[in-house]
XYZ file of C-alpha atoms in Angstrom:
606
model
C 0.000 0.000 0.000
C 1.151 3.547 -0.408
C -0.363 5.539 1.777
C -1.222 9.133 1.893
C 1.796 11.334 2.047
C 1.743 11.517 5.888
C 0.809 7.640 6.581
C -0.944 7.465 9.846
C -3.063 7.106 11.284
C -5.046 4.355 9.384
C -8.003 5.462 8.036
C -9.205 1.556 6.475
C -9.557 0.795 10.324
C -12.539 2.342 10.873
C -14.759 1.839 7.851
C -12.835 4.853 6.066
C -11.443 5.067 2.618
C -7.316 5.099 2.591
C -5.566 8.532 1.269
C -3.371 7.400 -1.321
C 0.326 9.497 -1.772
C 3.691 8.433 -2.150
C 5.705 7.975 0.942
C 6.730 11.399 2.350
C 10.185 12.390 0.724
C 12.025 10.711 3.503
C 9.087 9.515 5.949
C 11.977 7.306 7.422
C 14.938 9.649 5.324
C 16.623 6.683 3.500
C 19.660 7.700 1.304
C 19.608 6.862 -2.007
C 20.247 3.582 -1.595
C 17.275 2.616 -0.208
C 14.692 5.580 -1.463
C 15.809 5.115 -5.272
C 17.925 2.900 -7.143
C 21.622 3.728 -7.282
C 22.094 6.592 -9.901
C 25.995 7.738 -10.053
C 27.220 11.025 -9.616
C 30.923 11.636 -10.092
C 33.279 12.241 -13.773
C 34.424 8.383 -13.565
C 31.307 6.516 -13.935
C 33.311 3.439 -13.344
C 34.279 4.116 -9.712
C 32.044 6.064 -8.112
C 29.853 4.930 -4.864
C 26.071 6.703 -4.371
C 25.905 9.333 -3.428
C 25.955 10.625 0.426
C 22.433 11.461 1.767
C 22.727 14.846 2.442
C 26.163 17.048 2.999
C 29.043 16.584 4.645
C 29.588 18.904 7.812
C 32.344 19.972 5.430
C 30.355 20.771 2.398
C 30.298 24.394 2.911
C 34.428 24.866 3.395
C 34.589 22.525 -0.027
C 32.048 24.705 -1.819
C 34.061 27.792 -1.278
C 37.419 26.147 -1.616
C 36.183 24.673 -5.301
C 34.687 28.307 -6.215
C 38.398 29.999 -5.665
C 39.705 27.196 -7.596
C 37.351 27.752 -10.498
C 37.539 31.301 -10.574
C 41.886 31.311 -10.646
C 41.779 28.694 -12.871
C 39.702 30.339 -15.535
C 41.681 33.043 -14.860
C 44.817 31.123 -15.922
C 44.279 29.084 -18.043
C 40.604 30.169 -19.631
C 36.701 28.728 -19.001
C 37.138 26.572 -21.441
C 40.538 24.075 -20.370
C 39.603 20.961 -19.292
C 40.726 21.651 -15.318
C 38.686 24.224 -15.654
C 35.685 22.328 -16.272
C 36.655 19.599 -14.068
C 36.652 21.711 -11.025
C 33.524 23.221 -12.168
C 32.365 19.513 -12.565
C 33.092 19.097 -8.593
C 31.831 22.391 -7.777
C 28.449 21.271 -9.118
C 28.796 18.106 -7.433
C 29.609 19.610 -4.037
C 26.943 22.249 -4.686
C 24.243 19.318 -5.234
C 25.458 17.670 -2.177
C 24.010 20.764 -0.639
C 21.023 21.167 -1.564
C 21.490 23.508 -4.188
C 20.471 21.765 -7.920
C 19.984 24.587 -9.939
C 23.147 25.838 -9.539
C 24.464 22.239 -9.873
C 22.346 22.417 -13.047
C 23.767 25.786 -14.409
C 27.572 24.583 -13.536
C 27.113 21.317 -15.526
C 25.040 22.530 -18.468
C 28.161 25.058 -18.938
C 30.317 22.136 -18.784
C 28.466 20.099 -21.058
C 28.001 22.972 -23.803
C 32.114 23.508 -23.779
C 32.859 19.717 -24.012
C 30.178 19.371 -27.222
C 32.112 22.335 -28.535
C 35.673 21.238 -27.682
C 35.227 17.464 -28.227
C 32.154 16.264 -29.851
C 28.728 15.309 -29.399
C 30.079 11.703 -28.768
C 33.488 12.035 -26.723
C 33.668 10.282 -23.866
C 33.943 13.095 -21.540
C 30.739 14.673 -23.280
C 28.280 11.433 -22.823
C 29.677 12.259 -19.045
C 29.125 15.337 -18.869
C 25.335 14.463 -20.724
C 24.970 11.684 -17.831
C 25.863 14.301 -14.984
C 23.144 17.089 -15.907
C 20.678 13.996 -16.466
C 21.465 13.736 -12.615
C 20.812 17.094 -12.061
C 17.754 16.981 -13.862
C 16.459 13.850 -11.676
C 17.226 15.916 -8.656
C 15.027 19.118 -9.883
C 11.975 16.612 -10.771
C 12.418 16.499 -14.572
C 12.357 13.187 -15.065
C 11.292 13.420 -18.173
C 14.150 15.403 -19.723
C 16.529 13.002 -18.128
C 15.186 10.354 -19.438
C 15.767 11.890 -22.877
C 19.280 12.777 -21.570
C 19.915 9.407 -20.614
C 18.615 7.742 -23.781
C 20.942 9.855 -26.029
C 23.906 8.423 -24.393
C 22.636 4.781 -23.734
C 22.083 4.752 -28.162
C 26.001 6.485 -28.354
C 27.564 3.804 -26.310
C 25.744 0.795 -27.566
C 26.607 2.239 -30.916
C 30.169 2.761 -30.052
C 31.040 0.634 -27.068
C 28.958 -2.320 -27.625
C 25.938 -3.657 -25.677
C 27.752 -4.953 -22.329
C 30.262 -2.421 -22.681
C 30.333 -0.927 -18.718
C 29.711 2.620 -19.681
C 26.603 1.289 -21.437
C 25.519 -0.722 -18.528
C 25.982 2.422 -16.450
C 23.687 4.108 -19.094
C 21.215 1.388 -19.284
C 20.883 1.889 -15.061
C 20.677 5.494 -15.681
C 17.659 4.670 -18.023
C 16.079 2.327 -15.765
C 16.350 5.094 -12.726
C 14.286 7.555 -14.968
C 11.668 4.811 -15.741
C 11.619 4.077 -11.645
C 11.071 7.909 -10.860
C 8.153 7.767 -14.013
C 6.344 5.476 -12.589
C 7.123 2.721 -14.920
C 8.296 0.084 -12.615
C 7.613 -2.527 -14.959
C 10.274 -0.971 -17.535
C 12.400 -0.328 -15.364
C 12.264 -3.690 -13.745
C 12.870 -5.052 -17.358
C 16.034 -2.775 -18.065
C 17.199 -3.691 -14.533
C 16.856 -7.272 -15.207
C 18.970 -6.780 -18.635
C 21.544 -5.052 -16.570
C 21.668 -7.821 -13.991
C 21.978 -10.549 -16.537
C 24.645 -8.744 -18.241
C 26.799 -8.394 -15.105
C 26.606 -11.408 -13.869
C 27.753 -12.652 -17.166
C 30.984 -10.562 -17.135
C 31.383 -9.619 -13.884
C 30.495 -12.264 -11.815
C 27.439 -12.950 -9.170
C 29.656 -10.830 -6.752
C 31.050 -8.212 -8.443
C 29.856 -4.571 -6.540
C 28.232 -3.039 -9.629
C 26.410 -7.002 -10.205
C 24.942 -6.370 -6.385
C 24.543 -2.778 -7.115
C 22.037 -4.224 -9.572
C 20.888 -6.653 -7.283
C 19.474 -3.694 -5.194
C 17.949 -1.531 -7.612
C 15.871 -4.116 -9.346
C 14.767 -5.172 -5.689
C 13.832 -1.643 -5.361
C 11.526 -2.035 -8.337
C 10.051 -5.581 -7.143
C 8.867 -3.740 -3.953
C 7.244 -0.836 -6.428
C 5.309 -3.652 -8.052
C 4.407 -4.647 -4.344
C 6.190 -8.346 -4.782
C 7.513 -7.474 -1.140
C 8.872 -11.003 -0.397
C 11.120 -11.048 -3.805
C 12.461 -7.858 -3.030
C 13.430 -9.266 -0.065
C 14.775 -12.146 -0.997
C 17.063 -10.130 -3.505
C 18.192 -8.101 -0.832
C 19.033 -10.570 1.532
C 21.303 -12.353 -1.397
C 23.265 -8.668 -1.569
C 23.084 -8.829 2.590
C 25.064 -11.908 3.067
C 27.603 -11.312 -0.108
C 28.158 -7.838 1.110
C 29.192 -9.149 4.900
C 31.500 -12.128 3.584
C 32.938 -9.638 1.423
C 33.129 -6.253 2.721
C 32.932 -7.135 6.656
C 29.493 -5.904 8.578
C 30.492 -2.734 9.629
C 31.017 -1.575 5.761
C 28.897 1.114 4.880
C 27.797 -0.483 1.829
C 27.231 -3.839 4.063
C 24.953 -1.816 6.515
C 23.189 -0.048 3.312
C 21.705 -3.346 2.698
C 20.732 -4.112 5.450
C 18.360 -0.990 5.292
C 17.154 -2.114 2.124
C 16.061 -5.420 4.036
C 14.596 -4.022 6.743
C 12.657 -1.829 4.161
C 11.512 -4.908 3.306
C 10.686 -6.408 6.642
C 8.556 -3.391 7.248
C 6.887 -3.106 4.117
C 5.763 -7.069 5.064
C 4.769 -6.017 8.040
C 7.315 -7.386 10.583
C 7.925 -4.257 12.618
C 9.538 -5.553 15.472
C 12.170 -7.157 13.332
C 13.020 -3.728 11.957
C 12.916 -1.677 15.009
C 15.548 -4.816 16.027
C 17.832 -4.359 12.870
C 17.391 -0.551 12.800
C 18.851 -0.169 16.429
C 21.756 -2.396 15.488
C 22.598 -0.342 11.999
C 21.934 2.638 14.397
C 24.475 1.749 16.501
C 26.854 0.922 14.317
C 26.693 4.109 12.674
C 26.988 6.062 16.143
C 30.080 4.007 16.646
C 31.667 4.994 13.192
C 30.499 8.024 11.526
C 29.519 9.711 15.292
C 26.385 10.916 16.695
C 25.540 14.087 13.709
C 26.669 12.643 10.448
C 24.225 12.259 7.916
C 23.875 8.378 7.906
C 23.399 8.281 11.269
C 20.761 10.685 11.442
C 18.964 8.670 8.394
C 19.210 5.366 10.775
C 18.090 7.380 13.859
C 14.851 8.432 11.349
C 14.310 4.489 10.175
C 14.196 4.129 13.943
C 11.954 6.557 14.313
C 9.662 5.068 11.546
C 9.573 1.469 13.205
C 8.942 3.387 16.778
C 5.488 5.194 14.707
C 4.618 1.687 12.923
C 4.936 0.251 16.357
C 2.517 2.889 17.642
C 4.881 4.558 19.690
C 4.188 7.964 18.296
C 5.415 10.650 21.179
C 8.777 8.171 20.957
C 8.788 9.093 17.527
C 7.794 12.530 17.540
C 10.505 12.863 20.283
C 13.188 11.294 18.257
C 12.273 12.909 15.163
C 12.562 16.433 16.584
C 15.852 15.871 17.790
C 16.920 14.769 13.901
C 15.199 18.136 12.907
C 17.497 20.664 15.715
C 20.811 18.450 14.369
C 19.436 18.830 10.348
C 18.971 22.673 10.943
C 22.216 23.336 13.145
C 24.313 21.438 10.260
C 22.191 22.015 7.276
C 20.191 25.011 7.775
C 16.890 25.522 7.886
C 15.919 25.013 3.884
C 18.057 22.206 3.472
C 16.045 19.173 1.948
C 16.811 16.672 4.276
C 15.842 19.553 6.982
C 12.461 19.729 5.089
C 12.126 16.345 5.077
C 12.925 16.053 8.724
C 10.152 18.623 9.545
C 7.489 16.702 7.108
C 8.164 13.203 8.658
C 7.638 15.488 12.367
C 4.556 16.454 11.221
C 3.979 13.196 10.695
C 4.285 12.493 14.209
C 2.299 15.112 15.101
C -0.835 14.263 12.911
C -0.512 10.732 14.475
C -0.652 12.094 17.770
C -3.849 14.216 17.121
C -2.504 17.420 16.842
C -3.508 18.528 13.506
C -3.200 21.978 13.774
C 0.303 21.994 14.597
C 1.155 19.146 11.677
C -0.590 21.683 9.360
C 1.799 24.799 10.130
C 4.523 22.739 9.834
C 3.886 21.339 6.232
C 2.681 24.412 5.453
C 6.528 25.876 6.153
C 8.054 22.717 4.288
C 5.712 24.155 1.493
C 6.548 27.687 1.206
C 9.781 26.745 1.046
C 10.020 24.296 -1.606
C 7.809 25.974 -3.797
C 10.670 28.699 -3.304
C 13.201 26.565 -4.044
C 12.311 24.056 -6.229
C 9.258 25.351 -8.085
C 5.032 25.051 -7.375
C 5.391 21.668 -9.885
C 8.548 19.957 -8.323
C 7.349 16.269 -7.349
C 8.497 17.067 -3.807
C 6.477 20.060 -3.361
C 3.065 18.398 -4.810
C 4.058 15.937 -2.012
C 4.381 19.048 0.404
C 0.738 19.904 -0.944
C -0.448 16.906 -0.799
C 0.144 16.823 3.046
C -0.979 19.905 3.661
C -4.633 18.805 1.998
C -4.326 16.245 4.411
C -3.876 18.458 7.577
C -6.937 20.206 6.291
C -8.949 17.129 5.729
C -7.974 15.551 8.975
C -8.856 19.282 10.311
C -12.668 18.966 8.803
C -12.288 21.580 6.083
C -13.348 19.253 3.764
C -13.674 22.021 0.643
C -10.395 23.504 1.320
C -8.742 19.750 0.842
C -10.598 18.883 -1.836
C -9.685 21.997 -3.940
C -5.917 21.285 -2.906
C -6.247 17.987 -3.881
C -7.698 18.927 -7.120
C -4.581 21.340 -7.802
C -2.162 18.352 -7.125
C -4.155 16.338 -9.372
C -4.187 18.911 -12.147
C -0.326 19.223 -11.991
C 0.755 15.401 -12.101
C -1.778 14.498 -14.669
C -0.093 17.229 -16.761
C 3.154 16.277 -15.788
C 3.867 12.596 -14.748
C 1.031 11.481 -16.825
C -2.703 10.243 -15.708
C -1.340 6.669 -15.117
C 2.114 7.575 -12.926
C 1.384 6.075 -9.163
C 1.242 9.466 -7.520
C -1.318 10.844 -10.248
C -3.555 7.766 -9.480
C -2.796 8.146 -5.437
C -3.964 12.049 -6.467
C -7.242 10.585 -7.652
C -7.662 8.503 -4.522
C -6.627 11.208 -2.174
C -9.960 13.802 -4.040
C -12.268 10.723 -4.091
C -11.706 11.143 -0.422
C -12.576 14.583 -0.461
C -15.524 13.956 -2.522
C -16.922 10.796 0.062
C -16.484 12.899 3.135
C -18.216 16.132 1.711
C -20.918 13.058 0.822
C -20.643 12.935 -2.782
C -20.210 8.836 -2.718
C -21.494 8.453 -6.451
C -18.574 11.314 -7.824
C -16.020 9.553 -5.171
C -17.035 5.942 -6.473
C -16.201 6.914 -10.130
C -13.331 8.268 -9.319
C -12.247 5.300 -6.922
C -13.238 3.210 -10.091
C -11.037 4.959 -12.943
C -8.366 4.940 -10.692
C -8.620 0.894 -9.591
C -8.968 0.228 -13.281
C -5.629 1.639 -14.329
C -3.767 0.290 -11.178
C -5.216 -3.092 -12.114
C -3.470 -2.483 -16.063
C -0.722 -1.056 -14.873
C 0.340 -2.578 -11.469
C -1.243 -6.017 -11.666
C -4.934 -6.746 -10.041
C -2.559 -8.207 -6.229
C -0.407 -4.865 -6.125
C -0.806 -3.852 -2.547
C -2.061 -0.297 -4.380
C -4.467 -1.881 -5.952
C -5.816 -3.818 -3.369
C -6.152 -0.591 -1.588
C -8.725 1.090 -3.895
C -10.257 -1.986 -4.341
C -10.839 -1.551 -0.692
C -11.823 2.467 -1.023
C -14.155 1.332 -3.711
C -15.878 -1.003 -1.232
C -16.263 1.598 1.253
C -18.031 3.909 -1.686
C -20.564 1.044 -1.924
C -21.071 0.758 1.795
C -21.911 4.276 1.709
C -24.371 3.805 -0.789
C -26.271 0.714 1.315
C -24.897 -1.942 -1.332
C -23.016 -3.524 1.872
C -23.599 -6.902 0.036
C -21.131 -5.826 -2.985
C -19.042 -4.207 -0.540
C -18.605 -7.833 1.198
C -17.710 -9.500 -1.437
C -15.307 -7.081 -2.623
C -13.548 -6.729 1.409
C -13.764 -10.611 1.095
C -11.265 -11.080 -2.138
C -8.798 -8.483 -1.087
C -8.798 -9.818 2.353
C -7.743 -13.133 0.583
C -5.366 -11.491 -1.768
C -3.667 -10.389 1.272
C -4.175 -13.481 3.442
C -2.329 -15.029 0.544
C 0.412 -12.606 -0.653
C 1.246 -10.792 2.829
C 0.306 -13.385 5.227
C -2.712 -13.544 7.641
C -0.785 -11.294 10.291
C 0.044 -8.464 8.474
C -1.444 -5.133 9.274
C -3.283 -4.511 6.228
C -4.621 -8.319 6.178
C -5.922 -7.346 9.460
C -7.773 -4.075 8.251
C -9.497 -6.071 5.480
C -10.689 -8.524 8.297
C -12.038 -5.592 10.152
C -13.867 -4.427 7.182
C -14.971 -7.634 5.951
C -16.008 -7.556 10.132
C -18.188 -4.585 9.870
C -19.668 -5.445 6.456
C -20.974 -8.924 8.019
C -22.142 -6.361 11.250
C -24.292 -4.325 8.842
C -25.889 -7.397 6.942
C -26.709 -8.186 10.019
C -24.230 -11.071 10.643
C -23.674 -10.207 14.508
C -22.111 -13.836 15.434
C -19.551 -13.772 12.485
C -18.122 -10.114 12.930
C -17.768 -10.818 16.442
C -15.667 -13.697 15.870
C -13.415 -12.241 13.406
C -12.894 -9.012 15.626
C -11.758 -10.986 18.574
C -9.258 -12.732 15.822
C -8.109 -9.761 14.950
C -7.494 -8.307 18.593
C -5.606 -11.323 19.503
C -3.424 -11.066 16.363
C -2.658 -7.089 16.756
C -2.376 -7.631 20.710
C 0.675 -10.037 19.526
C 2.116 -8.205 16.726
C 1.621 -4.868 17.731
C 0.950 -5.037 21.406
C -1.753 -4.610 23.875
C -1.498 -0.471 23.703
C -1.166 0.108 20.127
C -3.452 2.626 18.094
C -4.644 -0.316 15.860
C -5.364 -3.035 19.136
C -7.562 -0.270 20.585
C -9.502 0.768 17.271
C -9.937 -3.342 17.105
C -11.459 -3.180 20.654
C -13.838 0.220 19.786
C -15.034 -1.985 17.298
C -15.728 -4.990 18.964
C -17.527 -3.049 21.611
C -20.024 -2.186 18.871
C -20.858 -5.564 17.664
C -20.823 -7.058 21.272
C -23.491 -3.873 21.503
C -26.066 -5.021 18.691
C -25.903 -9.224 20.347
C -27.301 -7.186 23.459
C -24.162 -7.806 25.385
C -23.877 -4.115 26.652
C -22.123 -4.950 30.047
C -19.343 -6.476 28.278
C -19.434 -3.697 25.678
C -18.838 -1.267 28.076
C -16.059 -2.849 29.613
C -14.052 -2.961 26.808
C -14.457 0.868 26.335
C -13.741 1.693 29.422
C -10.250 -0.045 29.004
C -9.353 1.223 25.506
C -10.393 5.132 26.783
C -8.325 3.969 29.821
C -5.346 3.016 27.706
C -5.990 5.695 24.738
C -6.101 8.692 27.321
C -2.456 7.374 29.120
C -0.956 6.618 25.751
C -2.358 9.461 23.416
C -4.105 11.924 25.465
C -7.395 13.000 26.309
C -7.570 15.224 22.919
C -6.200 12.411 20.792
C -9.017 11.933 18.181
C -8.906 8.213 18.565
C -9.864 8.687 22.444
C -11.900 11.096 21.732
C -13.895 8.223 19.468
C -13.878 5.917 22.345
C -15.511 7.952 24.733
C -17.910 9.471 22.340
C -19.210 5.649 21.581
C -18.704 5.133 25.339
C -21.081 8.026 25.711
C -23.731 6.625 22.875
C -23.765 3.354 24.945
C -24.324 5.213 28.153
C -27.458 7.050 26.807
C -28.750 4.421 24.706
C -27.752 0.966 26.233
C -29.085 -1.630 23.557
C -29.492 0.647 20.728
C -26.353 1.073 19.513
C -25.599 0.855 15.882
């Protein structure tokens, strides 16, 4: 599932429709490694590791150091020598690491221009320089003009250096990166695949740049939501990596983030939180307490602590990541910004929408400074703030946000990218809670049918709107259609995620409240208390999910005329929800308001 751009709470739980986004621009701040396939980013693109997520604390001194460089050298020896350019190469590099792509982009299209001019359109140091401003494009959101980039020098060096030459593997990843950030996981899977095949032809099953492969065509089996491939991909790269490299090599503990990715996308958060703390503490122990990989594992932490339900843990943590990101970054930064969307993260989950909305709102003003009002990451930034406003009950200010969002990735992703259709989901949403179910359930259905062509009818996506259309027809009284639609995803999920995992459990609970409604008191009952026992084991006794599972029960214990027992279990979930959330926590505040219905109206609870 891909879950609205702020991920929490769950909506599904309680009979709701799910808003649909792409995971916030660093909801647990990955580096590349894990967010994106591996894209390379320095002049030798045969010995060059990923990029770092985020700066150096040095970045700033390098930056300056590399602009007095550039400046005497075209003093000396003119703009146009090739030290010249190759300083202004790392100057662009150095300025990217920073945050700052268009100038990255105005360094390296300089660069590029002199070396067609100098060289030729087909020089080696050209396609380079061609590859490098493709990067720069990527960074910026135009994925579309670096895919044309990228093409351009993928035909020139299959032309010139052969199929399986290296640089034209490189090229062929490049390709296969622009087709990822597209949408097109399928493609890119494909080129991947090609890639792979190629390199462990020439290169060996355990050459780096064969398990660099390894990884990014993992990356795109979790896209297409085959969760357990991915892992099993990345576990293959996991052990190579630590017979090879030693555990405590950075590129050794990079997979293992890409497997505990993995772990959490199948639902087996305790196993993450487990690895996280041990890559955490690695990273403490190498890089110290600030640098930027250990602030990325001390966010993945932070993640399992929110999927765990541990949200103040998380909030707490995460606001420490944001003072380090603005001491060392400053305060526009991206991974600052992303720090301060993933807090706001915490906060919605916590209740506090108000606060969650000023802070995406800042995030926003800022990237739309910085990056553009069309960037990908600020439509993200919009995105959440619709959602503040939704969760906030300003239904028609959402909805025309939404609609805005919508507009712009239509026009330019495409109206079949993921985020365009999780754009559709996230205004059907809109439309069902300002009651216009029939408008919502078209929507809901357009959207479904492409995810179903595009992303396969068992893509966790897809399953999801299946499940949003559902809800549509329980709004509109067809709860029998809705049953039998809550009844094949549950078994899709049952099947491909296992009958523990947390959205398995959601589709029981809805499949559970679909049986309530046709009247099926007996049968809900029984597949509530299933799904309490599994989330009390999973998740815990105190989780957000356990106690929505026990609201719920209440309810149906309610209508079979059990109201003593019904009120006991409220009383302990608004016992536990006020000491774990607060009293203003909208989840508590649900549990006493049905604690209240059943207190004025013992028997006739619906």
């Amino acid at each position: 599932m891909s879950p609205r751009e702020q991920a929490l709470p769950d909506p599904e739980d309680v009979g709701l429709a799910v808003r649909h986004g792409p995971v916030p621009a660093a909801a647990s701040l990955p580096g590349p490694w894990q967010a994106s396939p591996y894209r390379w980013t320095a002049m030798d693109p045969n010995a060059c590791p990923p990029p770092a997520a985020g700066a150096s604390p040095d970045a700033n001194a390098e930056r300056d150091a590399l602009m007095h460089e550039v400046d005497e050298l075209e003093r000396t020896l003119g703009p146009d020598h090739h030290d010249t350019l190759n300083s202004k190469s790392a100057l662009a590099k150095t300025l990217s690491d920073l945050g700052d792509h268009a100038a990255a982009l105005e360094l390296d299209a300089q660069v590029l221009e002199a070396r067609e001019r100098i060289l030729g359109p087909e020089h080696p140091d050209t396609l380079i320089a061609k590859r490098i401003l493709g990067i720069d494009l990527s960074y910026l959101g135009d994925y579309a003009s670096a895919r044309d980039l990228d093409a351009q020098v993928l035909e020139a060096r299959e032309r010139i250096l052969g199929p399986v030459h290296p640089d034209t593997l490189n090229s062929k990843n490049d390709l296969a990166y622009d087709l990822h950030s597209l949408g097109d996981h399928a493609a890119s899977r494909d080129m991947y695949t090609q890639v792979l095949e190629a390199r462990e032809r020439i290169l060996g099953p355990e050459h780096h740049d064969t398990l660099d492969t390894k990884s990014n065509l993992a990356i795109d089996l979790r896209s297409l939501g085959d969760h357990a491939a991915a892992r099993e991909l990345n576990a293959q790269v996991l052990e190579a990596r630590e017979r090879i490299l030693g555990p405590e090599h950075p590129d050794t503990l990079n997979s293992k983030i890409n497997l505990a990715i993995d772990l959490r996308s199948l639902g087996e958060y305790a196993a993450t939180r487990e690895m996280d703390a041990q890559l955490l503490e690695a990273r403490e122990r190498i890089l110290g307490p600030v640098h930027p990989d250990t602030l990325n594992s001390k966010n993945d932490l932070a993640d399992d602590l929110r999927s765990l339900g541990e949200f103040a843990a998380a909030r707490d943590l995460d606001a420490r990541i944001l003072e380090a990101r603005e001491r060392i970054l400053g305060p526009v930064h991206p991974d600052t910004l992303s720090s301060k969307n993933v807090l706001a993260v915490d906060l919605r989950s916590l209740g506090d929408f108000a606060s969650a909305r000023e802070l995406d709102a800042g995030v926003l003003e800022a990237r739309e400074r910085i990056l553009g009002p069309v960037h990908p990451d600020t439509l993200s930034s919009k995105s959440n703030l619709a959602s503040d406003l939704h969760y906030l009950g300003d239904y028609f200010a959402a909805r025309e946000m939404d609609a805005r969002v919508l507009e712009a990735r239509e026009r330019i992703l495409g109206p079949a990218h993921p985020d365009t259709l999780s754009s559709k989901n996230n205004l059907a949403d809109d439309l069902r809670r300002l009651g216009d179910h029939a408008a919502a359930r078209e929507m809901d259905a357009r959207a479904l049918e492409a995810r179903e062509r595009i992303q396969g009818p068992e893509h966790p996506d897809t399953l999801s709107l299946k499940n949003n259309l559902a809800v549509n027809l329980v709004s509109l009284g067809d709860h029998t259609a809705a049953r039998e639609i809550h009844a094949q995803v549950l078994e899709a999920r049952e099947r491909t995620l296992g009958p523990d995992h947390p959205l398995t459990l959601i589709s029981k609970n809805n499949l559970a409240d679909c049986l309530d409604k046709l009247g099926d008191h007996a049968s809900a009952r029984d597949m509530h208390i299933q799904i309490i026992k599994s989330r009390e084991r999973v998740l815990g006794h105190e989780h957000h999910y356990t106690l929505n599972s026990k609201r719920n029960l209440a309810a149906v214990l309610e209508n079979l005329g059990d109201h003593a027992a019904a009120m006991d279990l409220l009383l302990e979930a608004l016992e536990t929800a006020t000491r774990n959330y607060g009293a203003d926590h909208p989840l508590t505040a649900e549990i006493a308001s049905a604690l209240g219905s059943m207190h004025s109206s013992p028997g006739d609870h619906e």
